[in-house]
PDB file of C-alpha atoms and ligand atoms in Angstrom:
ATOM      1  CA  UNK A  19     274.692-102.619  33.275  1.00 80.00           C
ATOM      2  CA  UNK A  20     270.960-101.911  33.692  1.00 95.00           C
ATOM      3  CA  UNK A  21     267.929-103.487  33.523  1.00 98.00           C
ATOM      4  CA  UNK A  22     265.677-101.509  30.925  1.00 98.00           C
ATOM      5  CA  UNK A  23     261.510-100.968  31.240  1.00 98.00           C
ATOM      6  CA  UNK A  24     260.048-103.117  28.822  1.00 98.00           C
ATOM      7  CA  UNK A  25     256.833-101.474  27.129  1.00 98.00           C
ATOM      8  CA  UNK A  26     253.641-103.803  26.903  1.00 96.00           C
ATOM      9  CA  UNK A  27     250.803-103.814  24.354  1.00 97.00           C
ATOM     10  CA  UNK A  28     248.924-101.894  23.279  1.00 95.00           C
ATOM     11  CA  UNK A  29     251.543 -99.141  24.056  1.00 96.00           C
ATOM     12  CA  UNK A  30     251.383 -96.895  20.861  1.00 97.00           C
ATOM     13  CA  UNK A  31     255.450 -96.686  21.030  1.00 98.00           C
ATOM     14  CA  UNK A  32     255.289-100.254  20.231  1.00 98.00           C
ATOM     15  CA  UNK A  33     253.911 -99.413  16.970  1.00 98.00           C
ATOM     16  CA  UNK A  34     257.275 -96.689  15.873  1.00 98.00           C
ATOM     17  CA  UNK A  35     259.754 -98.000  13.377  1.00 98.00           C
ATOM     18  CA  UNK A  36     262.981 -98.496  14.505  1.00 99.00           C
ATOM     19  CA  UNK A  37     265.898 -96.175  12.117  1.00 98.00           C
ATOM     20  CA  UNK A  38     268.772 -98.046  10.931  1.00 98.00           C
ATOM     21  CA  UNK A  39     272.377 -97.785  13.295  1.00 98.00           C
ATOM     22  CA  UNK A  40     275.011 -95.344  11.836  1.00 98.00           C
ATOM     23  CA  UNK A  41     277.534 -95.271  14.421  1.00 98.00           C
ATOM     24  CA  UNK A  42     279.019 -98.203  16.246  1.00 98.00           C
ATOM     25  CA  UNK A  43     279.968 -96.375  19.212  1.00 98.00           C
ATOM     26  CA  UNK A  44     280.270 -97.225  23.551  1.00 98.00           C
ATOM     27  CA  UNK A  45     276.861 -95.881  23.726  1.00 98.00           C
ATOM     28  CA  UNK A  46     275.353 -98.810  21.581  1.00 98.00           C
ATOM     29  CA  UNK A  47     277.300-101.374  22.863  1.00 98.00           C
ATOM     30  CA  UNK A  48     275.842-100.201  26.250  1.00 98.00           C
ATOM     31  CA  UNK A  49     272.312-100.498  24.821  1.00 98.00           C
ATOM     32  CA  UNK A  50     273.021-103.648  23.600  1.00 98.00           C
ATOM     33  CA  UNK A  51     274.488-104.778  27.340  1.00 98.00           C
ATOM     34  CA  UNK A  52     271.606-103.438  29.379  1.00 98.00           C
ATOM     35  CA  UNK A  53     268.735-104.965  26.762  1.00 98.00           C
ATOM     36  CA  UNK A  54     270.819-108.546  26.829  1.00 98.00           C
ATOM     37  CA  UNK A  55     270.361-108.223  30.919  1.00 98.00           C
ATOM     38  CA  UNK A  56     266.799-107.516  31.014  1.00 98.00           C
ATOM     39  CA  UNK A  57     266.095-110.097  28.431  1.00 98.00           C
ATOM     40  CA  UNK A  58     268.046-112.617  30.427  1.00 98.00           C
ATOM     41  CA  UNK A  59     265.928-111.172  33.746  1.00 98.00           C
ATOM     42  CA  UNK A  60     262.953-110.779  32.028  1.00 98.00           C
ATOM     43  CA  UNK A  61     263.411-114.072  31.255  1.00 98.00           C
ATOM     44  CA  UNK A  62     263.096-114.175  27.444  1.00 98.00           C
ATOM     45  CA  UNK A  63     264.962-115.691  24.286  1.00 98.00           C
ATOM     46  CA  UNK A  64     264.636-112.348  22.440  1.00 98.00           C
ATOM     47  CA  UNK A  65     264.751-108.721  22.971  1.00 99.00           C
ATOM     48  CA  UNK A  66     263.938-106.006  20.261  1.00 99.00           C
ATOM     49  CA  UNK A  67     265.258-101.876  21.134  1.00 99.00           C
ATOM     50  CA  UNK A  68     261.954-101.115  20.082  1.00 99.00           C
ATOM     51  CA  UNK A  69     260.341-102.908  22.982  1.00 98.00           C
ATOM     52  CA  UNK A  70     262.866-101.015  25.857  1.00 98.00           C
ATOM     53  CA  UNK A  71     261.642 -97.405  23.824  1.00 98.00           C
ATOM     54  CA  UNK A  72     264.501 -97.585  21.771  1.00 98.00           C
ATOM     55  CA  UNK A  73     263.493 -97.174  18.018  1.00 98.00           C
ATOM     56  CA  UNK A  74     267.107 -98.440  16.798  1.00 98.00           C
ATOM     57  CA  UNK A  75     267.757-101.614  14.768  1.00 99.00           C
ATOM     58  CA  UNK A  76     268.745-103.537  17.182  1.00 99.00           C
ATOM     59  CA  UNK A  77     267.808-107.277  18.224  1.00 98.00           C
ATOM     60  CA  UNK A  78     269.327-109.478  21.147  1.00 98.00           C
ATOM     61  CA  UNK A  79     268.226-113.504  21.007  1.00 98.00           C
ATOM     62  CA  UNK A  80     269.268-116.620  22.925  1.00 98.00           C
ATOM     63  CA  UNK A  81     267.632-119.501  22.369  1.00 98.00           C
ATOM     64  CA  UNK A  82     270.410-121.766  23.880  1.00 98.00           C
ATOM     65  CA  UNK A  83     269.370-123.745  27.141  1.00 97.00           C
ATOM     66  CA  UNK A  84     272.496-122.827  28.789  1.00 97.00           C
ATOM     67  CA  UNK A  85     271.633-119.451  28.083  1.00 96.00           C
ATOM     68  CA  UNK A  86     275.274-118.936  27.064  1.00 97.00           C
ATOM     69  CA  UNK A  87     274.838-118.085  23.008  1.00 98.00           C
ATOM     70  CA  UNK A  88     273.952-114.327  23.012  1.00 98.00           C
ATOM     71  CA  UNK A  89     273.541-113.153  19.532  1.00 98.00           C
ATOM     72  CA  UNK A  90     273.420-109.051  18.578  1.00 98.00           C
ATOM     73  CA  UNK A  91     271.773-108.310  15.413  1.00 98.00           C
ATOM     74  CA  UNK A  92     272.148-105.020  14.194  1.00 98.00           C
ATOM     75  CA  UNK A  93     270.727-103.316  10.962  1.00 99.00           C
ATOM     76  CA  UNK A  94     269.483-107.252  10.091  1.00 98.00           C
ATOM     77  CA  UNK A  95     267.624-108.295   7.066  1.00 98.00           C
ATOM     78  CA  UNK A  96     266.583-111.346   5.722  1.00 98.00           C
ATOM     79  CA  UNK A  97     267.957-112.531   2.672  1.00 98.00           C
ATOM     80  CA  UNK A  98     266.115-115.580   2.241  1.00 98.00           C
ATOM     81  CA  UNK A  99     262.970-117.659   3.619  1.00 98.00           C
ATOM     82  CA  UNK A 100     262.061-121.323   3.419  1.00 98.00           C
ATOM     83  CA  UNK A 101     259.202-123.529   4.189  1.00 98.00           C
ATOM     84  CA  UNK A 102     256.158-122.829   6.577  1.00 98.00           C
ATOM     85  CA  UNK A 103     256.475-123.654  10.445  1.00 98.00           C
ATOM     86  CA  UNK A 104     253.360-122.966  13.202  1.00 98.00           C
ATOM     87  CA  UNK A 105     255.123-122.093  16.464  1.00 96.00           C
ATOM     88  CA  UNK A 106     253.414-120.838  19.679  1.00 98.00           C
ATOM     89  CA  UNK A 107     254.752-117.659  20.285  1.00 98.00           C
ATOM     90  CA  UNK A 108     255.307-115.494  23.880  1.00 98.00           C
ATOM     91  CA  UNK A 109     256.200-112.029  24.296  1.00 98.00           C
ATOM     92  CA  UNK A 110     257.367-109.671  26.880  1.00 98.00           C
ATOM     93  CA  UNK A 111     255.635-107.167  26.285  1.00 98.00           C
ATOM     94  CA  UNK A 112     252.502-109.314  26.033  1.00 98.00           C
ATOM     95  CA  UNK A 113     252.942-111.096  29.014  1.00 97.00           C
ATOM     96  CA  UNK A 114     250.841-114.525  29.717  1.00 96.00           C
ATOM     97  CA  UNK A 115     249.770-114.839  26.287  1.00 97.00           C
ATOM     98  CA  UNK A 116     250.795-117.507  24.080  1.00 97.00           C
ATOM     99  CA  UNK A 117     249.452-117.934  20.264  1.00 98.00           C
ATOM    100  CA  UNK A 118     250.508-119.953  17.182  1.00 98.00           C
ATOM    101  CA  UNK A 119     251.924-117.617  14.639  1.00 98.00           C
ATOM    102  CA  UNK A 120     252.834-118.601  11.264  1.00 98.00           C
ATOM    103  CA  UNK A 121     256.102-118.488   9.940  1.00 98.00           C
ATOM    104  CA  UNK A 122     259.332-118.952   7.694  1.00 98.00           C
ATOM    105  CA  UNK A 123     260.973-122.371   8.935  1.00 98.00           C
ATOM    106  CA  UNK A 124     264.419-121.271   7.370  1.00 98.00           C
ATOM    107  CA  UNK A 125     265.753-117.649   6.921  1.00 98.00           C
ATOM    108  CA  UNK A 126     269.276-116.152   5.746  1.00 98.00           C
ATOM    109  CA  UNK A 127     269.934-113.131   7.602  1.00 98.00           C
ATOM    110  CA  UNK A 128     272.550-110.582   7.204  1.00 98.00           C
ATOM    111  CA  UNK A 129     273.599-107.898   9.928  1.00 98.00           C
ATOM    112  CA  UNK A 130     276.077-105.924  11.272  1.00 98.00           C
ATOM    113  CA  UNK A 131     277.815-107.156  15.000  1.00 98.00           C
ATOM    114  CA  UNK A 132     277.965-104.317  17.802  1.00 98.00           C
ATOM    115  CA  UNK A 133     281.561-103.280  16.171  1.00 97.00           C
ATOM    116  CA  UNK A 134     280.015-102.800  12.806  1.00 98.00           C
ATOM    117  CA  UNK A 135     281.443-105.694  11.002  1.00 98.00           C
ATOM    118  CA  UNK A 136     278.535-107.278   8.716  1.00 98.00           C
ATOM    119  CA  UNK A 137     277.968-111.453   8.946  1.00 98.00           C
ATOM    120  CA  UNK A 138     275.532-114.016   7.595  1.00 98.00           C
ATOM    121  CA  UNK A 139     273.341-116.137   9.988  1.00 98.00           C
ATOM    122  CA  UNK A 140     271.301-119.361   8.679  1.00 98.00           C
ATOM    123  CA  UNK A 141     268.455-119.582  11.207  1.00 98.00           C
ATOM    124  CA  UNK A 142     266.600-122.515  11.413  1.00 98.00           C
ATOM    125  CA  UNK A 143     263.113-123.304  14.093  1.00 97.00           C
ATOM    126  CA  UNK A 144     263.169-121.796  17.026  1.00 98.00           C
ATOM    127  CA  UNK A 145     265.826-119.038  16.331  1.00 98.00           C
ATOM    128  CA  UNK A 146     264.506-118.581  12.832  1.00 98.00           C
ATOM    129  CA  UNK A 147     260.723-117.952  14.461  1.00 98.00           C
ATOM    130  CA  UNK A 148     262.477-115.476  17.363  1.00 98.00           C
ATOM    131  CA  UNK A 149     264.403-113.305  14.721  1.00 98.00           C
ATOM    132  CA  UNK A 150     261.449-112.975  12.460  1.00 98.00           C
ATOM    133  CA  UNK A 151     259.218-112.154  15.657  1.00 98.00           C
ATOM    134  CA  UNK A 152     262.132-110.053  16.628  1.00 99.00           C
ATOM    135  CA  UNK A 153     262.464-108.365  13.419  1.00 99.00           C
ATOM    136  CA  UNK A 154     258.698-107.098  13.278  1.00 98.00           C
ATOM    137  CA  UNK A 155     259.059-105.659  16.607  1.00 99.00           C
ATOM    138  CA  UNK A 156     261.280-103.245  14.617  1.00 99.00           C
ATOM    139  CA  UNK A 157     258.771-102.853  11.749  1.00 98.00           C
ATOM    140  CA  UNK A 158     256.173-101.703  14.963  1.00 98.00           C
ATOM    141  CA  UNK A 159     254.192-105.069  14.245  1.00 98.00           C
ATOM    142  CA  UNK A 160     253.891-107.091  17.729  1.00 98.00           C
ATOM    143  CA  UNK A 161     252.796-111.008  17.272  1.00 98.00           C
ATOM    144  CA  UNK A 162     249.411-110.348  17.943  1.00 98.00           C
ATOM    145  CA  UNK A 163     248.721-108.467  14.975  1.00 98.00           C
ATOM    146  CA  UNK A 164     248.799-111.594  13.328  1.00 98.00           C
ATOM    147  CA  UNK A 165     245.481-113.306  14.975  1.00 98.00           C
ATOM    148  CA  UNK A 166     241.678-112.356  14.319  1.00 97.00           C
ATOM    149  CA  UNK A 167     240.209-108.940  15.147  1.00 97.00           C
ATOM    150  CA  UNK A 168     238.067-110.783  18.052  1.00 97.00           C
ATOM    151  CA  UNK A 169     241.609-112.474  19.706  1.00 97.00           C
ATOM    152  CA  UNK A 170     243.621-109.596  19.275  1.00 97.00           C
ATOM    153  CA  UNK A 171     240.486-107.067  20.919  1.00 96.00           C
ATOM    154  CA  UNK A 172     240.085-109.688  24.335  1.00 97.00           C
ATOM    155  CA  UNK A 173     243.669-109.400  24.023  1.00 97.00           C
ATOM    156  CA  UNK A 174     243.669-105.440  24.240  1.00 96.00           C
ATOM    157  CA  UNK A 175     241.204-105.704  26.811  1.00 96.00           C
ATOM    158  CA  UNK A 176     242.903-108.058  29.132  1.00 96.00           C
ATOM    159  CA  UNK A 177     246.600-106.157  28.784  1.00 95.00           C
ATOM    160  CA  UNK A 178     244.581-102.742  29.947  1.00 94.00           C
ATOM    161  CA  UNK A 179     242.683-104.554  32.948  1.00 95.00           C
ATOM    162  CA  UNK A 180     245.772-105.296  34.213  1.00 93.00           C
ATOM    163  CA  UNK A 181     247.474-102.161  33.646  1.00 91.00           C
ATOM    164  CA  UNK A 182     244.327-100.805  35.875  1.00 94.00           C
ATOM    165  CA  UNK A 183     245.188-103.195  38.743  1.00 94.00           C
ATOM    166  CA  UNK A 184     248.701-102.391  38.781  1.00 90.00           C
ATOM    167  CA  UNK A 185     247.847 -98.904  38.532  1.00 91.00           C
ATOM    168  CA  UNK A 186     245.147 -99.310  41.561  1.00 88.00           C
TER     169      UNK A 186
HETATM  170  O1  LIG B  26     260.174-110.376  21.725  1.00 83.75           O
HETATM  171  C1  LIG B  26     259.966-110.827  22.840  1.00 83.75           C
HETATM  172  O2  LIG B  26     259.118-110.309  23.544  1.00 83.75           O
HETATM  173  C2  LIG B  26     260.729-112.022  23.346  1.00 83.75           C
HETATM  174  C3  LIG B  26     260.002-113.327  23.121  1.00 83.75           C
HETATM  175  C4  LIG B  26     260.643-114.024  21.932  1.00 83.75           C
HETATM  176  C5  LIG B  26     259.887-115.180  21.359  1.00 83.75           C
HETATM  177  C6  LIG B  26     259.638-116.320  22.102  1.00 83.75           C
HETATM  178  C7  LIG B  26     258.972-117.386  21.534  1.00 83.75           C
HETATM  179  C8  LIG B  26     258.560-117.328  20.239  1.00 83.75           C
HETATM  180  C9  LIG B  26     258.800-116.183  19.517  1.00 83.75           C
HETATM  181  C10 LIG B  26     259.467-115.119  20.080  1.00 83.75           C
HETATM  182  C11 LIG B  26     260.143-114.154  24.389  1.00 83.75           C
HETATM  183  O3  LIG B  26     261.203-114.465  24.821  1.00 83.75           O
HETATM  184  S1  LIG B  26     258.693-114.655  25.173  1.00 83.75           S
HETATM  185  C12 LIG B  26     259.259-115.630  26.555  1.00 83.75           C
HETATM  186  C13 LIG B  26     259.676-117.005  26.165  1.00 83.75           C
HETATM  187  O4  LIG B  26     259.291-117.500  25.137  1.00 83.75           O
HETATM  188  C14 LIG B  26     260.574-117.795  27.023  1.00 83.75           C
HETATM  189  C15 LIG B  26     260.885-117.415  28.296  1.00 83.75           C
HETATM  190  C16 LIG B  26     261.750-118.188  29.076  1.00 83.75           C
HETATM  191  C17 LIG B  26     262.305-119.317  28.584  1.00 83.75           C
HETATM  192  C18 LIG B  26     261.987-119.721  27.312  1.00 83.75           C
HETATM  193  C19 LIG B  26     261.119-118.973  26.533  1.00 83.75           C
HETATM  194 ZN1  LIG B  27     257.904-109.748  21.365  1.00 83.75          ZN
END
């Protein structure tokens, strides 16, 4: 197992689409391994391949407090959305900032497991807001998109002062 780099914003890699998975092979289920161990290091209830440079479909989440419920998404898509909930919404690869995002209280989602076998999910609250927030990371849409021009431009500027120190 490894712990995988995780890109932060405005990286323009963050921005790719992730391709659908074709083959269910060792070599995913070693993706899927090392980006469940950095998102349990990081730590974080979500992890999307896009955000480790990975443009696959791919999605790890745990939202359990025992941190003991991993689920693998693969290929997912929603099949259904109810009602409106405003959550305040992190990210790891926009580190210290928290925002209320808008979004689908309910979703159906369908996927495929890391052995290729499809299932349904019914998300509801928190693990309905991480797999849509998950889901746009594939898309190349990170959480921030979704606030004004002015929030989203302090935002910029902050992630690439920091960047500078670390660089320094
Ligand atoms: O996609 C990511 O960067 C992961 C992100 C998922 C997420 C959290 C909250 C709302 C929407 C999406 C995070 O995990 S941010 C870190 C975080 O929220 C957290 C960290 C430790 C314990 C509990 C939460
Ligand atoms: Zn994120």
């Amino acid at each position: 197992m490894a712990l995988l780099p995780i890109l932060t914003y405005p990286d323009p890699r963050l921005h790719k689409v992730a391709q659908p998975v074709r083959v269910f092979d060792d070599e995913l289920r070693r993706l899927v391994s090392d980006m469940a161990e950095t998102m349990y290091a990081a730590p974080g209830v979500g992890l999307a391949a896009t955000q480790v440079d990975v443009h696959r479909q791919v999605i790890v989440i745990d939202v359990s407090e025992a941190h003991d419920d991993l689920q693998v998404l693969i290929n997912p898509r929603i099949l259904w959305r109810d009602g409106t909930q405003y959550c305040e919404e992190g990210c790891l690869s926009v580190p210290g900032i928290y925002e209320e995002v808008e979004r689908a209280q309910h979703v159906g989602v369908e996927a495929e497991d890391a052995d290729g076998k499809t299932f349904r999910l019914e998300a509801h609250d928190l693990l309905a807001v991480c797999i849509q927030h998950e889901m746009d990371h594939l898309k190349g849409k990170v959480f921030v998109e979704y606030l004004s021009r002015l929030k989203q431009s302090r935002i910029k500027s902050r992630m690439e002062k920091e960047a500078r120190r670390k660089a320094a």
